[in-house]
Amino acid sequence: MTEVKPRIGFIGLGIMGRPMAENLLRAGYPLVAYNRSSDKVAALVEEGAQAAENPAQVAERSDVVITMLPDTPDVGEVYFGSQGIMTRIRPDHLLIDMSTVSPAMARRIFANAEAHGAESLDAPVSGGDVGAKAGTLSIMVGGSQPAFARAEPIFQVLGKSILHMGASGAGQVTKACNQIVVALTIEAVGEALVLAQRSGVDPAKVREALLGGFAQSRVLEVHGQRALEGRFEPGFRIRLHRKDLHIALDTAQSQGVSTPVTALVHDMMNSLVAHGYGDEDHSYLIAELAGRANIELS
Amino acid sequence: MTEVKPRIGFIGLGIMGRPMAENLLRAGYPLVAYNRSSDKVAALVEEGAQAAENPAQVAERSDVVITMLPDTPDVGEVYFGSQGIMTRIRPDHLLIDMSTVSPAMARRIFANAEAHGAESLDAPVSGGDVGAKAGTLSIMVGGSQPAFARAEPIFQVLGKSILHMGASGAGQVTKACNQIVVALTIEAVGEALVLAQRSGVDPAKVREALLGGFAQSRVLEVHGQRALEGRFEPGFRIRLHRKDLHIALDTAQSQGVSTPVTALVHDMMNSLVAHGYGDEDHSYLIAELAGRANIELS
């Protein structure tokens, strides 16, 4: 017995969204796509997708709508704009926002969907364009258990680690926590390696020594090595990580949580973006510390 | 053919030093001991050590002198005081300071020893009293290759991972780097877990989710769990970690290195010590953040 696959609407065919949509097409899902610049839709049509002219049309012609957009305002426009998804919302709809946005936006979508009898999930990812292509993303999901169960076969096409974190917004909160820890650990590794080098101790040896003990982290392993080799091509761009820390700070403020180091590292990323380094990998934080000490690690 | 073991002088029989001295006794090293409060020496004499009345006597009656003291001023007094080691320094001496002190103090001891034709190593450790008892410390060593080779059989009694990091001071620099990364990672984990809890997401689930990805670290694993259980008995006391960050900041300043987040976390530890929490485990940083947000994680 073969199950009839739901029609998927896909909005946002950027560096992440396009390979995700392609994986869903390959898995046999009927797919209708929309993107602000239409050439990306045309490319996907050649692979079997249908084209839509705006988010409202996508909603009209699909059962499950997935959005993968750069930032909170983009998501606001696609859901709540004059040609947005919510203009055609139906009770049988499942809306899945896989963008990284504020938990508040996730809850706003959820409340609106619920008011129309529809379901929604926030499901931000980590794993980058490599994970998107390979279908090995980590997916952090917030929303009801039935909605999660309904979305699970779709998530399994896109990702490897699929975690139901709690009610609406819980996926975005988890992503914000992840981005805090990654950013602050990069900074920690940078301060240590620059101090080592400037004090005349081989930072490669220090990285090795620290990896064997309590200072071990994936960031020390991966970005420590990157910094030692002077490789700062993205990867994950500073301007995007800055955006994610901004979401974390916004959420912290609204919840009355003190996050002093997140605030400081966010400000350092602001400075890097202002100085023209927004498109470098986020590990460029380490190069910036090295520059302040007038050295290079590589 | 059995080699004649060098006579070891051991100064500093605290929570770390005493089990280290006991391990050396058990390994068959003749040992002469000194400690500021003499009752600790008496206990070690019952296990086969000889007692000395001051550091100068220790130096006189031993070939290798090991010091394991709380802070840089203690080390200064024991080496350079009026009854200090340096008053009896001989060309055949090997001096090993295993305390965590400034790289500058390590280089001062080295220069003085060298001027008398003697050898010295800085060899701070990590692994805590558990590692000291089990003989599984990590030992980060700075100094010449011949001195390192001469000390290696002794280090093998005390530790498991024994790393020669470079010239004099390199062991202390490595330890400072380690303490920076551990402190800042604890703070990162704290800001994330408190944000999660206050936003209504189970911090235990967030810890699990983050451990599976790029935010993974030993600190998240161990101290994340500690914080969730509300266990803040030391472990490693805040006042000692504050001391270590002070060494890191001093070194950073003398080398012209910018370490803004280390400075901020050091200041947070200052505040905790001032408020009477100096004897809590360093992971109490997380409890403090939770307190600011008016929650408990456990």
Coordinates of C-alpha atoms in Angstrom, one line a residue:
Chain A
M1 CA 0.0 0.0 0.0
T2 CA 1.6 3.3 -1.1
E3 CA 0.5 6.4 0.8
V4 CA -0.4 9.5 -1.1
K5 CA 2.3 12.1 -0.5
P6 CA 1.1 15.5 0.6
R7 CA 1.6 18.4 -1.9
I8 CA 4.5 20.5 -0.6
G9 CA 4.8 24.3 -1.1
F10 CA 8.3 25.6 -0.8
I11 CA 9.1 29.3 -0.4
G12 CA 12.8 30.5 -0.4
L13 CA 15.2 28.9 -2.8
G14 CA 18.5 30.3 -1.4
I15 CA 21.7 28.5 -0.6
M16 CA 19.8 26.3 1.9
G17 CA 16.3 26.2 0.5
R18 CA 17.1 25.0 -3.0
P19 CA 18.9 21.8 -2.1
M20 CA 16.2 21.0 0.4
A21 CA 13.5 21.5 -2.2
E22 CA 15.5 19.3 -4.6
N23 CA 15.8 16.5 -2.0
L24 CA 12.0 16.6 -1.5
L25 CA 11.4 16.4 -5.3
R26 CA 13.8 13.4 -5.5
A27 CA 11.9 11.7 -2.7
G28 CA 8.8 11.9 -4.8
Y29 CA 6.9 14.8 -3.2
P30 CA 4.8 17.0 -5.6
L31 CA 6.2 20.5 -5.1
V32 CA 5.1 24.0 -5.9
A33 CA 7.8 26.6 -5.4
Y34 CA 8.1 30.4 -5.0
N35 CA 11.1 32.6 -4.7
R36 CA 11.5 36.4 -4.8
S37 CA 13.9 36.2 -7.7
S38 CA 12.1 34.0 -10.2
D39 CA 15.1 32.5 -12.0
K40 CA 15.6 30.2 -9.1
V41 CA 12.1 28.9 -9.5
A42 CA 12.7 28.3 -13.2
A43 CA 15.7 26.1 -12.4
L44 CA 13.6 24.0 -10.0
V45 CA 10.7 23.7 -12.6
E46 CA 13.2 21.9 -14.9
E47 CA 13.6 19.4 -12.1
G48 CA 9.9 18.8 -11.9
A49 CA 8.5 21.5 -9.6
Q50 CA 5.5 23.7 -10.4
A51 CA 5.9 27.5 -10.2
A52 CA 3.8 29.9 -8.2
E53 CA 3.7 33.7 -8.5
N54 CA 3.4 34.5 -4.8
P55 CA 3.2 32.9 -1.3
A56 CA -0.7 33.0 -1.4
Q57 CA -0.7 30.8 -4.6
V58 CA 1.7 28.4 -2.9
A59 CA -0.6 28.0 0.0
E60 CA -3.6 27.6 -2.3
R61 CA -1.9 24.7 -4.2
S62 CA -0.3 22.8 -1.4
D63 CA -1.0 20.9 1.9
V64 CA 2.2 21.5 3.7
V65 CA 4.0 24.8 3.3
I66 CA 7.7 25.0 4.1
T67 CA 9.5 28.4 4.3
M68 CA 13.3 28.8 4.3
L69 CA 14.1 32.6 4.4
P70 CA 16.9 34.8 5.5
D71 CA 15.5 36.8 8.4
T72 CA 12.5 37.6 10.6
P73 CA 11.1 40.4 8.4
D74 CA 11.2 38.2 5.3
V75 CA 9.2 35.6 7.2
G76 CA 6.7 38.2 8.4
E77 CA 6.2 39.4 4.8
V78 CA 5.8 35.9 3.4
Y79 CA 3.2 34.9 6.1
F80 CA 1.4 38.1 6.8
G81 CA 1.9 40.3 3.7
S82 CA -0.9 41.2 1.3
Q83 CA -0.1 38.2 -0.9
G84 CA 1.0 36.1 2.0
I85 CA 0.3 32.5 3.1
M86 CA -2.2 33.6 5.7
T87 CA -4.5 35.1 3.1
R88 CA -5.3 31.5 1.9
I89 CA -4.9 29.5 5.1
R90 CA -7.1 26.4 5.4
P91 CA -7.7 24.0 8.4
D92 CA -5.9 21.2 6.6
H93 CA -2.7 23.2 6.2
L94 CA 0.6 22.4 8.0
L95 CA 2.9 25.4 8.0
I96 CA 6.6 24.7 8.7
D97 CA 9.0 27.6 9.0
M98 CA 12.6 26.3 8.8
S99 CA 14.2 29.8 8.8
T100 CA 16.1 31.0 11.9
V101 CA 13.9 33.7 13.3
S102 CA 12.7 34.9 16.7
P103 CA 10.7 32.6 18.9
A104 CA 8.1 35.4 19.0
M105 CA 7.6 35.2 15.2
A106 CA 7.2 31.4 15.5
R107 CA 4.5 31.9 18.1
R108 CA 2.8 34.6 16.0
I109 CA 2.5 32.2 13.1
F110 CA 1.3 29.4 15.4
A111 CA -1.4 31.6 16.9
N112 CA -2.6 32.7 13.5
A113 CA -2.6 29.2 12.1
E114 CA -4.4 27.8 15.2
A115 CA -7.1 30.5 14.9
H116 CA -7.9 29.1 11.4
G117 CA -7.8 25.5 12.6
A118 CA -4.4 24.9 10.9
E119 CA -1.1 23.6 12.3
S120 CA 2.3 25.1 12.4
L121 CA 5.9 24.1 13.4
D122 CA 9.0 26.1 13.9
A123 CA 11.9 23.9 12.6
P124 CA 15.2 25.8 12.3
V125 CA 18.2 23.7 11.2
S126 CA 21.9 23.5 11.6
G127 CA 24.4 21.8 9.3
G128 CA 24.8 24.5 6.6
D129 CA 24.6 24.1 2.8
V130 CA 26.6 20.9 3.1
G131 CA 24.0 19.3 5.4
A132 CA 21.2 20.7 3.2
K133 CA 22.6 19.0 0.1
A134 CA 23.3 15.7 1.8
G135 CA 20.0 15.6 3.6
T136 CA 21.8 15.4 7.0
L137 CA 20.6 18.6 8.7
S138 CA 19.9 18.8 12.4
I139 CA 16.3 19.9 12.8
M140 CA 15.1 21.5 16.1
V141 CA 11.3 21.5 16.2
G142 CA 8.7 23.4 18.2
G143 CA 5.0 22.7 18.0
S144 CA 2.3 20.2 18.9
Q145 CA 3.0 16.4 18.9
P146 CA 0.4 15.6 16.2
A147 CA 1.9 18.3 13.9
F148 CA 5.4 17.0 14.6
A149 CA 4.3 13.4 13.7
R150 CA 2.7 14.6 10.5
A151 CA 5.9 16.4 9.5
E152 CA 8.3 13.7 10.5
P153 CA 8.5 11.8 7.1
I154 CA 9.3 15.1 5.4
F155 CA 12.0 16.0 8.0
Q156 CA 13.5 12.6 7.5
V157 CA 14.2 13.5 3.8
L158 CA 15.9 16.7 4.9
G159 CA 17.8 15.8 8.0
K160 CA 19.4 13.2 10.2
S161 CA 18.9 14.4 13.8
I162 CA 15.3 15.4 14.2
L163 CA 14.4 16.6 17.7
H164 CA 11.0 17.7 19.1
M165 CA 12.0 20.3 21.6
G166 CA 8.6 21.4 23.0
A167 CA 5.7 23.7 22.2
S168 CA 5.7 26.4 19.5
G169 CA 8.8 28.5 19.6
A170 CA 10.9 25.8 21.3
G171 CA 12.8 25.0 18.0
Q172 CA 13.8 28.7 17.6
V173 CA 14.8 28.9 21.3
T174 CA 17.0 25.8 20.9
K175 CA 18.6 27.3 17.8
A176 CA 19.3 30.6 19.6
C177 CA 21.0 28.6 22.5
N178 CA 23.1 26.7 19.9
Q179 CA 24.2 29.9 18.3
I180 CA 25.1 31.5 21.6
V181 CA 27.3 28.6 22.6
V182 CA 29.0 28.3 19.2
A183 CA 29.8 32.1 19.0
L184 CA 31.1 32.3 22.6
T185 CA 33.2 29.2 22.2
I186 CA 34.8 30.6 19.0
E187 CA 35.7 33.7 21.0
A188 CA 37.1 31.6 23.8
V189 CA 39.3 29.6 21.5
G190 CA 40.5 32.9 19.8
E191 CA 41.5 34.6 23.0
A192 CA 43.4 31.5 24.1
L193 CA 45.2 30.8 20.8
V194 CA 46.2 34.4 20.3
L195 CA 47.6 34.6 23.8
A196 CA 49.6 31.4 23.2
Q197 CA 51.1 32.7 19.9
R198 CA 51.9 36.1 21.3
S199 CA 53.6 34.5 24.3
G200 CA 55.8 32.4 22.1
V201 CA 54.0 29.1 22.4
D202 CA 53.0 27.1 19.3
P203 CA 49.2 27.5 19.1
A204 CA 48.9 24.2 17.2
K205 CA 50.4 22.5 20.2
V206 CA 48.1 24.3 22.6
R207 CA 45.1 23.3 20.5
E208 CA 46.3 19.6 20.7
A209 CA 46.9 19.9 24.5
L210 CA 43.5 21.5 25.1
L211 CA 41.6 19.0 23.0
G212 CA 42.9 16.2 25.3
G213 CA 41.3 17.7 28.4
F214 CA 38.5 19.7 29.9
A215 CA 38.7 22.6 27.3
Q216 CA 37.7 20.2 24.5
S217 CA 35.0 21.3 22.1
R218 CA 34.0 20.7 18.5
V219 CA 34.7 24.4 17.9
L220 CA 38.3 24.1 19.2
E221 CA 38.7 21.1 16.9
V222 CA 37.2 22.6 13.7
H223 CA 37.6 26.4 14.0
G224 CA 40.9 26.1 16.0
Q225 CA 42.3 24.3 13.0
R226 CA 40.7 26.7 10.5
A227 CA 42.4 29.6 12.3
L228 CA 45.8 27.9 12.4
E229 CA 45.5 27.5 8.6
G230 CA 44.1 31.0 8.0
R231 CA 41.1 29.7 6.2
F232 CA 38.1 32.1 6.7
E233 CA 36.0 31.5 3.6
P234 CA 32.5 30.7 4.7
G235 CA 31.2 28.3 6.0
F236 CA 28.8 30.3 8.1
R237 CA 28.9 34.0 7.5
I238 CA 29.5 36.5 10.3
R239 CA 26.5 38.6 9.2
L240 CA 24.2 35.6 9.7
H241 CA 25.6 34.6 13.1
R242 CA 25.2 38.3 14.1
K243 CA 21.6 38.1 13.1
D244 CA 21.2 34.9 15.2
L245 CA 22.8 36.5 18.3
H246 CA 20.4 39.5 17.7
I247 CA 17.5 37.1 18.0
A248 CA 19.0 35.6 21.1
L249 CA 19.5 39.0 22.7
D250 CA 16.0 40.1 21.8
T251 CA 14.6 36.9 23.3
A252 CA 16.8 37.3 26.4
Q253 CA 15.5 40.9 26.9
S254 CA 11.9 39.9 26.5
Q255 CA 12.4 37.1 29.1
G256 CA 14.5 39.2 31.5
V257 CA 17.6 37.0 31.1
S258 CA 21.1 38.5 31.5
T259 CA 23.4 37.4 28.8
P260 CA 26.4 39.7 29.1
V261 CA 28.9 37.8 27.1
T262 CA 26.5 37.1 24.2
A263 CA 25.9 40.9 24.2
L264 CA 29.6 41.6 24.0
V265 CA 30.3 39.0 21.2
H266 CA 27.3 40.3 19.3
D267 CA 28.9 43.7 19.4
M268 CA 32.2 42.4 18.2
M269 CA 30.3 40.9 15.2
N270 CA 28.6 44.2 14.6
S271 CA 32.0 45.8 14.4
L272 CA 33.3 43.2 12.0
V273 CA 30.3 43.7 9.7
A274 CA 30.7 47.4 9.9
H275 CA 34.4 47.0 8.8
G276 CA 33.4 45.0 5.8
Y277 CA 34.0 41.4 7.1
G278 CA 30.3 40.3 7.2
D279 CA 30.9 37.7 4.5
E280 CA 33.8 36.0 6.2
D281 CA 33.3 32.8 8.1
H282 CA 32.2 33.4 11.8
S283 CA 35.6 32.0 12.9
Y284 CA 37.0 35.3 11.6
L285 CA 36.4 36.5 15.1
I286 CA 39.8 34.7 15.9
A287 CA 41.6 36.5 13.0
E288 CA 40.3 39.8 14.4
L289 CA 41.7 39.1 17.8
A290 CA 45.0 38.1 16.2
G291 CA 45.0 41.4 14.2
R292 CA 44.5 43.4 17.4
A293 CA 47.6 41.7 18.8
N294 CA 49.4 42.4 15.5
I295 CA 50.0 38.7 14.6
E296 CA 48.8 36.0 12.3
L297 CA 48.1 32.5 13.7
S298 CA 48.8 30.8 10.3
Chain B
M1 CA 70.2 -3.1 36.5
T2 CA 68.2 -0.8 38.8
E3 CA 68.8 2.9 38.4
V4 CA 69.4 4.9 41.6
K5 CA 66.3 7.1 42.0
P6 CA 67.0 10.8 42.6
R7 CA 66.1 12.3 46.0
I8 CA 63.0 14.4 45.6
G9 CA 62.2 17.4 47.7
F10 CA 58.5 18.2 47.9
I11 CA 57.1 21.6 49.0
G12 CA 53.4 22.2 49.4
L13 CA 51.2 19.4 50.8
G14 CA 47.8 20.8 50.1
I15 CA 44.8 19.1 48.4
M16 CA 46.9 18.5 45.3
G17 CA 50.4 18.2 46.7
R18 CA 49.8 15.6 49.3
P19 CA 48.5 12.8 47.1
M20 CA 51.2 13.6 44.5
A21 CA 53.9 13.3 47.2
E22 CA 52.3 10.0 48.4
N23 CA 52.4 8.6 44.8
L24 CA 56.1 9.4 44.6
L25 CA 56.8 7.7 47.9
R26 CA 54.9 4.6 46.8
A27 CA 56.9 4.6 43.5
G28 CA 60.0 4.3 45.7
Y29 CA 61.5 7.8 45.5
P30 CA 63.3 9.0 48.7
L31 CA 61.4 12.1 49.6
V32 CA 62.0 15.1 51.9
A33 CA 58.9 17.3 52.5
Y34 CA 58.1 20.8 53.7
N35 CA 54.8 22.5 54.2
R36 CA 53.9 25.8 55.9
S37 CA 51.7 24.1 58.5
S38 CA 53.8 21.2 59.8
D39 CA 51.0 18.8 60.7
K40 CA 50.8 17.8 57.1
V41 CA 54.5 17.0 57.0
A42 CA 54.1 14.8 60.1
A43 CA 51.4 12.8 58.3
L44 CA 53.7 12.2 55.4
V45 CA 56.6 11.2 57.6
E46 CA 54.5 8.3 58.8
E47 CA 54.4 7.2 55.2
G48 CA 58.2 7.2 54.9
A49 CA 59.1 10.8 54.1
Q50 CA 61.7 12.9 55.9
A51 CA 60.8 16.3 57.3
A52 CA 62.5 19.6 56.5
E53 CA 62.1 22.8 58.4
N54 CA 62.2 25.2 55.4
P55 CA 62.6 25.3 51.6
A56 CA 66.3 25.9 51.9
Q57 CA 66.7 22.6 53.8
V58 CA 64.6 20.8 51.2
A59 CA 67.0 22.0 48.5
E60 CA 70.0 21.0 50.5
R61 CA 68.8 17.4 50.9
S62 CA 67.4 16.7 47.5
D63 CA 68.3 16.4 43.8
V64 CA 64.9 17.3 42.3
V65 CA 62.7 19.9 44.0
I66 CA 59.0 19.9 43.3
T67 CA 56.8 22.8 44.4
M68 CA 53.0 22.7 44.4
L69 CA 51.7 25.9 45.9
P70 CA 48.5 28.0 45.7
D71 CA 49.6 31.2 44.0
T72 CA 52.4 33.3 42.5
P73 CA 53.4 35.1 45.7
D74 CA 53.7 31.7 47.6
V75 CA 56.0 30.5 44.9
G76 CA 58.0 33.7 45.0
E77 CA 58.6 33.3 48.7
V78 CA 59.5 29.6 48.5
Y79 CA 62.0 30.1 45.8
F80 CA 63.4 33.6 46.5
G81 CA 62.7 34.2 50.3
S82 CA 65.4 34.4 52.9
Q83 CA 65.0 30.6 53.6
G84 CA 64.1 29.9 50.0
I85 CA 65.3 27.2 47.6
M86 CA 67.6 29.6 45.7
T87 CA 69.8 30.2 48.9
R88 CA 71.0 26.6 48.4
I89 CA 70.8 26.1 44.6
R90 CA 73.4 23.7 43.1
P91 CA 74.3 23.0 39.5
D92 CA 73.0 19.4 39.8
H93 CA 69.5 20.6 40.9
L94 CA 66.4 20.2 38.8
L95 CA 63.6 22.5 40.0
I96 CA 60.0 21.7 39.0
D97 CA 57.3 24.1 39.8
M98 CA 53.9 22.4 39.3
S99 CA 51.8 25.3 40.8
T100 CA 49.7 27.4 38.4
V101 CA 51.5 30.8 38.4
S102 CA 52.4 33.4 35.9
P103 CA 54.6 32.6 33.0
A104 CA 56.8 35.5 34.1
M105 CA 57.4 33.8 37.5
A106 CA 58.3 30.6 35.6
R107 CA 60.9 32.5 33.5
R108 CA 62.3 34.2 36.7
I109 CA 62.9 30.8 38.3
F110 CA 64.4 29.5 35.1
A111 CA 66.8 32.5 34.7
N112 CA 68.0 32.2 38.3
A113 CA 68.5 28.4 38.1
E114 CA 70.3 28.8 34.8
A115 CA 72.6 31.5 36.3
H116 CA 73.7 28.8 38.9
G117 CA 74.1 26.1 36.2
A118 CA 70.9 24.3 37.4
E119 CA 67.8 23.3 35.5
S120 CA 64.1 24.2 36.0
L121 CA 60.7 23.3 34.5
D122 CA 57.3 24.9 34.8
A123 CA 54.8 22.0 34.9
P124 CA 51.3 23.0 35.9
V125 CA 48.6 20.4 35.9
S126 CA 45.0 19.8 35.3
G127 CA 42.8 17.0 36.5
G128 CA 42.1 18.2 40.1
D129 CA 42.5 16.2 43.3
V130 CA 40.9 13.2 41.7
G131 CA 43.7 13.1 39.1
A132 CA 46.3 13.8 41.7
K133 CA 45.2 10.8 43.8
A134 CA 44.9 8.5 40.8
G135 CA 48.2 9.7 39.2
T136 CA 46.3 10.6 36.0
L137 CA 47.0 14.4 35.9
S138 CA 47.6 16.2 32.6
I139 CA 51.0 17.9 32.9
M140 CA 51.9 20.9 30.7
V141 CA 55.6 21.4 30.7
G142 CA 57.9 24.3 29.7
G143 CA 61.7 24.2 29.7
S144 CA 64.6 22.6 28.0
Q145 CA 64.5 19.2 26.3
P146 CA 67.2 17.7 28.6
A147 CA 65.4 18.9 31.7
F148 CA 62.2 17.5 30.4
A149 CA 63.8 14.1 29.7
R150 CA 65.3 14.1 33.2
A151 CA 61.9 14.8 34.8
E152 CA 59.8 12.4 32.6
P153 CA 60.0 9.3 34.9
I154 CA 58.8 11.4 37.8
F155 CA 56.0 12.9 35.7
Q156 CA 54.9 9.4 34.7
V157 CA 54.2 8.6 38.3
L158 CA 52.0 11.7 38.7
G159 CA 50.2 12.0 35.4
K160 CA 48.9 10.4 32.2
S161 CA 49.1 13.0 29.5
I162 CA 52.6 14.6 29.7
L163 CA 53.2 17.3 27.1
H164 CA 56.4 19.3 26.5
M165 CA 54.9 22.6 25.2
G166 CA 58.1 24.6 24.6
A167 CA 60.7 26.7 26.4
S168 CA 60.4 28.0 30.0
G169 CA 57.0 29.5 30.7
A170 CA 55.2 27.5 27.9
G171 CA 53.6 25.2 30.4
Q172 CA 52.1 28.1 32.3
V173 CA 51.0 29.8 29.1
T174 CA 49.2 26.5 28.1
K175 CA 47.5 26.3 31.4
A176 CA 46.3 29.9 31.2
C177 CA 44.9 29.2 27.7
N178 CA 43.1 26.1 29.1
Q179 CA 41.6 28.1 32.0
I180 CA 40.4 30.8 29.6
V181 CA 38.6 28.3 27.4
V182 CA 37.0 26.4 30.3
A183 CA 35.8 29.6 32.1
L184 CA 34.3 31.1 28.9
T185 CA 32.7 27.9 27.9
I186 CA 31.0 27.6 31.3
E187 CA 29.6 31.1 30.8
A188 CA 28.4 30.2 27.3
V189 CA 26.6 27.1 28.5
G190 CA 25.1 29.1 31.3
E191 CA 23.7 31.9 29.1
A192 CA 22.2 29.3 26.8
L193 CA 20.6 27.1 29.4
V194 CA 19.2 30.0 31.4
L195 CA 17.7 31.5 28.2
A196 CA 16.1 28.1 27.4
Q197 CA 14.6 27.6 30.8
R198 CA 13.2 31.1 31.1
S199 CA 11.8 30.7 27.5
G200 CA 9.9 27.6 28.6
V201 CA 12.1 25.0 26.9
D202 CA 13.5 22.1 29.0
P203 CA 17.2 22.9 29.5
A204 CA 18.0 19.2 29.8
K205 CA 16.6 18.7 26.2
V206 CA 18.6 21.7 25.0
R207 CA 21.8 20.3 26.5
E208 CA 21.1 17.0 24.7
A209 CA 20.4 18.7 21.4
L210 CA 23.5 20.8 21.6
L211 CA 25.7 17.9 22.5
G212 CA 24.8 16.3 19.2
G213 CA 26.1 19.2 17.1
F214 CA 28.6 22.0 16.7
A215 CA 28.0 23.4 20.2
Q216 CA 29.4 20.2 21.8
S217 CA 32.0 20.5 24.5
R218 CA 33.2 18.6 27.5
V219 CA 32.0 21.6 29.6
L220 CA 28.5 21.4 28.2
E221 CA 28.5 17.6 29.0
V222 CA 29.9 17.8 32.6
H223 CA 29.0 21.3 33.9
G224 CA 25.7 21.4 31.9
Q225 CA 24.7 18.3 33.8
R226 CA 25.9 19.7 37.1
A227 CA 23.9 22.8 36.6
L228 CA 20.8 20.8 35.8
E229 CA 21.2 18.9 39.0
G230 CA 22.1 22.0 41.1
R231 CA 25.4 20.4 42.3
F232 CA 27.9 23.2 42.9
E233 CA 30.2 21.6 45.6
P234 CA 33.8 21.8 44.3
G235 CA 35.3 20.5 42.1
F236 CA 37.4 23.5 41.2
R237 CA 36.8 26.5 43.3
I238 CA 35.8 29.9 41.8
R239 CA 38.5 31.7 43.8
L240 CA 41.1 29.5 42.1
H241 CA 39.7 29.9 38.7
R242 CA 39.6 33.7 39.3
K243 CA 43.3 33.5 40.2
D244 CA 44.0 31.6 37.0
L245 CA 42.1 34.2 34.9
H246 CA 44.0 36.9 36.6
I247 CA 47.3 35.3 35.5
A248 CA 45.9 35.1 32.0
L249 CA 44.9 38.8 32.0
D250 CA 48.3 39.8 33.4
T251 CA 50.0 37.8 30.7
A252 CA 47.7 39.2 28.0
Q253 CA 48.4 42.7 29.1
S254 CA 52.2 42.2 29.1
Q255 CA 52.0 40.7 25.7
G256 CA 49.6 43.3 24.2
V257 CA 46.8 40.8 23.6
S258 CA 43.2 41.8 23.7
T259 CA 41.0 39.3 25.7
P260 CA 37.8 41.2 26.3
V261 CA 35.6 38.2 27.2
T262 CA 38.2 36.8 29.6
A263 CA 38.2 40.2 31.3
L264 CA 34.5 40.2 31.6
V265 CA 34.2 36.6 33.0
H266 CA 37.1 37.4 35.4
D267 CA 35.1 40.3 36.7
M268 CA 32.0 38.1 37.1
M269 CA 34.1 35.7 39.2
N270 CA 35.4 38.7 41.2
S271 CA 31.8 39.6 42.0
L272 CA 31.0 36.0 43.0
V273 CA 34.0 35.9 45.4
A274 CA 33.0 39.3 46.8
H275 CA 29.5 38.0 47.5
G276 CA 30.8 35.0 49.4
Y277 CA 30.7 32.3 46.7
G278 CA 34.5 31.8 46.2
D279 CA 34.4 28.3 47.6
E280 CA 31.7 27.1 45.2
D281 CA 32.5 25.1 42.1
H282 CA 33.4 27.3 39.1
S283 CA 30.2 26.1 37.4
Y284 CA 28.4 28.3 39.9
L285 CA 28.7 31.0 37.2
I286 CA 25.6 29.2 35.7
A287 CA 23.7 29.4 39.0
E288 CA 24.5 33.1 39.2
L289 CA 23.0 33.7 35.7
A290 CA 20.0 31.7 36.7
G291 CA 19.6 33.8 39.9
R292 CA 19.7 37.0 37.8
A293 CA 16.8 35.7 35.8
N294 CA 15.0 34.6 39.0
I295 CA 15.0 30.9 38.2
E296 CA 16.7 27.7 39.2
L297 CA 17.8 25.2 36.5
S298 CA 17.4 22.2 38.7

